[in-house]
Amino acid sequence: MTPSAPHRIWTAALVVIGDEILSGRTQDKNVAQIAVWLNAQGIRLAEVRVVADKTPAIVEAVNSLRARNDYLFTTGGIGPTHDDITVDAIAAALGVAVVHHPQAVAVLERYYETRGGLTDARKRMARVPDGADLIENRMSGAPGIRHGNIFIMAGVPHITAGMLDALTGTLEGGLPLLSATIGCWVAESEVADLLRDVERRYEGVAIGSYPFFREGRVGANFVVRATAQPLIDACLADISAGLQMVGREVMAGGI
């Protein structure tokens, strides 16, 4: 990855595909791991959409999200069964045919050589939108797929993690987003003005406030995010000073 235009914010979107996610039968774990990985590449996860295994829904999500983000990732629906329609739907969104990628076929033939052979069902996992490249899958046989700024990945989290590992350092991005946290036993409403005023004084800083109720008391953790650590440190110092002025104890790292 070659950082360029350090003040440019690179964004990505994620489409999570699968009826099992929407029904609650499966709990999605990919959003968090993809968000963390993207941040390390200097890319912000800007939006996430969960869609059913329906071609029109996938096509609409893919075309709208890829147009307004630098990158689009999808997870789910690239397995060997009839309801794995992600490749077909994305090909439809791109207006290209679906073809068997020769390298993917070769990878699957080697993988299944001692696992019962490459059946027609398994060969479905070598299908890609025409013009696509492959993303190495070190965890199982079927590779991921890259077509332009679209990255088509498995829904199984540990397989997705392996594909992300293979992509590390290959995407163009900006500066990674850093963060630091402080906590305080204070009602969020009491410090809203303080947080707003501090954020206005620091360009490029975002302050998140996360209230909670614990031990019979209300409190909040405040997370400061920016691409430069000195900026974060200065912002935290201002928030801490404001809280201490009204007699509140500040806890580094949060509560």
Short mmCIF file of C-alpha atoms in Angstrom, two decimals, residues 47-235:
data_model
loop_
_atom_site.label_atom_id
_atom_site.label_comp_id
_atom_site.label_asym_id
_atom_site.label_seq_id
_atom_site.Cartn_x
_atom_site.Cartn_y
_atom_site.Cartn_z
CA GLU A 47 -21.29 2.08 5.51
CA VAL A 48 -22.59 -1.46 5.86
CA ARG A 49 -25.67 -2.98 4.29
CA VAL A 50 -27.16 -6.43 4.98
CA VAL A 51 -29.15 -7.88 2.09
CA ALA A 52 -31.03 -11.10 1.41
CA ASP A 53 -30.02 -13.76 -1.09
CA LYS A 54 -32.02 -11.99 -3.79
CA THR A 55 -30.44 -10.84 -7.04
CA PRO A 56 -32.23 -7.44 -7.28
CA ALA A 57 -31.22 -6.56 -3.70
CA ILE A 58 -27.58 -7.49 -4.30
CA VAL A 59 -27.43 -5.66 -7.63
CA GLU A 60 -28.90 -2.47 -6.16
CA ALA A 61 -26.58 -2.52 -3.14
CA VAL A 62 -23.48 -3.23 -5.20
CA ASN A 63 -24.13 -0.54 -7.79
CA SER A 64 -25.07 2.18 -5.31
CA LEU A 65 -22.27 1.51 -2.81
CA ARG A 66 -19.43 0.97 -5.28
CA ALA A 67 -20.26 4.28 -6.93
CA ARG A 68 -19.82 6.40 -3.81
CA ASN A 69 -16.89 4.60 -2.16
CA ASP A 70 -13.33 3.82 -3.19
CA TYR A 71 -13.80 0.13 -2.41
CA LEU A 72 -16.68 -2.27 -1.96
CA PHE A 73 -16.44 -5.55 -0.07
CA THR A 74 -19.05 -8.29 -0.01
CA THR A 75 -19.23 -11.33 2.25
CA GLY A 76 -21.31 -14.45 1.79
CA GLY A 77 -22.97 -16.33 -1.03
CA ILE A 78 -19.94 -17.68 -2.91
CA GLY A 79 -20.21 -21.34 -1.89
CA PRO A 80 -21.12 -24.43 -3.95
CA THR A 81 -24.90 -24.56 -3.49
CA HIS A 82 -27.76 -23.28 -5.65
CA ASP A 83 -28.55 -20.41 -3.30
CA ASP A 84 -25.00 -19.00 -3.50
CA ILE A 85 -25.87 -16.33 -6.04
CA THR A 86 -23.44 -13.53 -5.18
CA VAL A 87 -21.18 -14.05 -8.21
CA ASP A 88 -24.14 -14.10 -10.61
CA ALA A 89 -25.70 -11.02 -9.02
CA ILE A 90 -22.47 -9.00 -9.09
CA ALA A 91 -21.86 -10.01 -12.69
CA ALA A 92 -25.36 -8.74 -13.47
CA ALA A 93 -24.59 -5.49 -11.65
CA LEU A 94 -21.44 -5.07 -13.74
CA GLY A 95 -23.07 -6.14 -16.99
CA VAL A 96 -20.59 -8.95 -17.63
CA ALA A 97 -20.84 -12.70 -18.09
CA VAL A 98 -19.99 -15.36 -15.50
CA VAL A 99 -17.03 -17.56 -16.45
CA HIS A 100 -14.90 -20.24 -14.85
CA HIS A 101 -11.54 -18.75 -13.90
CA PRO A 102 -8.83 -21.19 -15.08
CA GLN A 103 -6.59 -20.51 -12.09
CA ALA A 104 -9.50 -21.02 -9.68
CA VAL A 105 -10.34 -24.32 -11.34
CA ALA A 106 -6.71 -25.43 -10.95
CA VAL A 107 -6.65 -24.41 -7.28
CA LEU A 108 -9.84 -26.34 -6.59
CA GLU A 109 -8.63 -29.42 -8.47
CA ARG A 110 -5.51 -29.54 -6.29
CA TYR A 111 -7.46 -28.89 -3.10
CA TYR A 112 -10.08 -31.58 -3.74
CA GLU A 113 -7.70 -34.15 -5.25
CA THR A 114 -7.63 -36.05 -1.95
CA ARG A 115 -11.09 -34.89 -0.85
CA GLY A 116 -13.32 -36.70 -3.31
CA GLY A 117 -12.47 -34.80 -6.45
CA LEU A 118 -13.80 -31.66 -8.11
CA THR A 119 -17.53 -32.19 -8.51
CA ASP A 120 -19.81 -29.91 -10.51
CA ALA A 121 -21.04 -28.34 -7.29
CA ARG A 122 -17.51 -27.62 -6.10
CA LYS A 123 -16.56 -26.24 -9.50
CA ARG A 124 -19.21 -23.55 -8.98
CA MET A 125 -16.71 -21.93 -6.61
CA ALA A 126 -14.42 -21.23 -9.60
CA ARG A 127 -17.08 -19.04 -11.26
CA VAL A 128 -16.26 -15.32 -11.43
CA PRO A 129 -17.57 -12.21 -13.18
CA ASP A 130 -15.66 -12.00 -16.46
CA GLY A 131 -12.50 -9.94 -16.09
CA ALA A 132 -12.00 -10.74 -12.39
CA ASP A 133 -8.79 -11.56 -10.55
CA LEU A 134 -8.50 -13.93 -7.60
CA ILE A 135 -7.87 -13.32 -3.90
CA GLU A 136 -5.76 -16.06 -2.35
CA ASN A 137 -7.54 -18.23 0.19
CA ARG A 138 -5.03 -19.96 2.45
CA MET A 139 -7.70 -21.46 4.68
CA SER A 140 -9.70 -23.55 2.20
CA GLY A 141 -9.84 -24.24 -1.50
CA ALA A 142 -12.11 -21.58 -2.99
CA PRO A 143 -10.43 -18.22 -3.67
CA GLY A 144 -11.99 -14.83 -3.24
CA ILE A 145 -12.61 -12.56 -6.20
CA ARG A 146 -11.58 -9.03 -7.12
CA HIS A 147 -13.21 -7.11 -9.94
CA GLY A 148 -12.11 -3.49 -10.16
CA ASN A 149 -12.87 -1.91 -6.79
CA ILE A 150 -15.10 -4.81 -5.69
CA PHE A 151 -13.81 -7.55 -3.38
CA ILE A 152 -16.01 -10.64 -3.16
CA MET A 153 -15.23 -12.66 -0.04
CA ALA A 154 -16.41 -15.66 1.94
CA GLY A 155 -18.98 -15.37 4.69
CA VAL A 156 -17.13 -17.69 7.10
CA PRO A 157 -15.15 -15.31 9.34
CA HIS A 158 -11.88 -17.26 9.57
CA ILE A 159 -11.82 -17.68 5.78
CA THR A 160 -12.54 -13.98 5.35
CA ALA A 161 -9.64 -13.25 7.71
CA GLY A 162 -7.31 -15.28 5.51
CA MET A 163 -8.42 -13.40 2.41
CA LEU A 164 -7.88 -10.07 4.16
CA ASP A 165 -4.40 -11.21 5.12
CA ALA A 166 -3.67 -11.94 1.47
CA LEU A 167 -4.81 -8.41 0.54
CA THR A 168 -2.79 -6.64 3.23
CA GLY A 169 -0.67 -3.88 1.79
CA THR A 170 -2.17 -4.10 -1.71
CA LEU A 171 -4.85 -1.38 -1.50
CA GLU A 172 -4.18 2.32 -1.80
CA GLY A 173 -5.20 4.25 1.29
CA GLY A 174 -4.39 7.20 3.47
CA LEU A 175 -3.20 7.46 7.04
CA PRO A 176 -4.58 4.93 9.54
CA LEU A 177 -7.12 6.31 11.99
CA LEU A 178 -5.78 6.36 15.56
CA SER A 179 -7.87 6.56 18.72
CA ALA A 180 -7.63 7.00 22.47
CA THR A 181 -10.24 6.77 25.23
CA ILE A 182 -10.96 8.39 28.58
CA GLY A 183 -13.84 7.66 30.93
CA CYS A 184 -15.73 9.63 33.54
CA TRP A 185 -18.62 9.10 35.92
CA VAL A 186 -20.73 11.87 34.45
CA ALA A 187 -24.02 12.14 32.61
CA GLU A 188 -23.50 12.59 28.90
CA SER A 189 -25.89 15.54 28.83
CA GLU A 190 -23.68 17.42 31.30
CA VAL A 191 -20.69 17.43 28.97
CA ALA A 192 -22.36 17.77 25.57
CA ASP A 193 -21.36 21.44 25.24
CA LEU A 194 -17.77 20.71 26.31
CA LEU A 195 -17.39 17.93 23.74
CA ARG A 196 -18.89 20.05 20.96
CA ASP A 197 -16.65 23.04 21.71
CA VAL A 198 -13.49 20.94 21.92
CA GLU A 199 -14.23 19.13 18.66
CA ARG A 200 -14.73 22.46 16.89
CA ARG A 201 -11.26 23.59 17.97
CA TYR A 202 -9.49 20.61 16.41
CA GLU A 203 -9.81 20.12 12.68
CA GLY A 204 -9.64 16.48 11.66
CA VAL A 205 -10.72 15.15 15.06
CA ALA A 206 -13.88 13.18 15.80
CA ILE A 207 -15.11 12.70 19.37
CA GLY A 208 -17.45 9.82 20.18
CA SER A 209 -19.43 9.71 23.43
CA TYR A 210 -20.61 6.32 24.73
CA PRO A 211 -22.81 6.49 27.84
CA PHE A 212 -23.52 3.58 30.18
CA PHE A 213 -25.30 2.78 33.43
CA ARG A 214 -23.26 0.72 35.85
CA GLU A 215 -23.02 0.20 39.61
CA GLY A 216 -26.11 2.33 40.03
CA ARG A 217 -24.45 5.31 38.35
CA VAL A 218 -24.32 6.89 34.93
CA GLY A 219 -21.02 7.41 33.16
CA ALA A 220 -19.55 7.74 29.72
CA ASN A 221 -16.45 6.88 27.75
CA PHE A 222 -15.13 9.43 25.30
CA VAL A 223 -13.19 8.24 22.25
CA VAL A 224 -11.08 10.69 20.28
CA ARG A 225 -10.13 9.70 16.72
CA ALA A 226 -7.67 11.35 14.34
CA THR A 227 -4.78 10.44 12.07
CA ALA A 228 -2.13 12.16 14.25
CA GLN A 229 -1.36 11.17 17.84
CA PRO A 230 -0.34 14.70 18.98
CA LEU A 231 -3.75 15.96 17.86
CA ILE A 232 -5.46 13.23 19.87
CA ASP A 233 -3.33 13.97 22.94
CA ALA A 234 -4.10 17.70 22.81
CA CYS A 235 -7.82 17.08 22.37
#
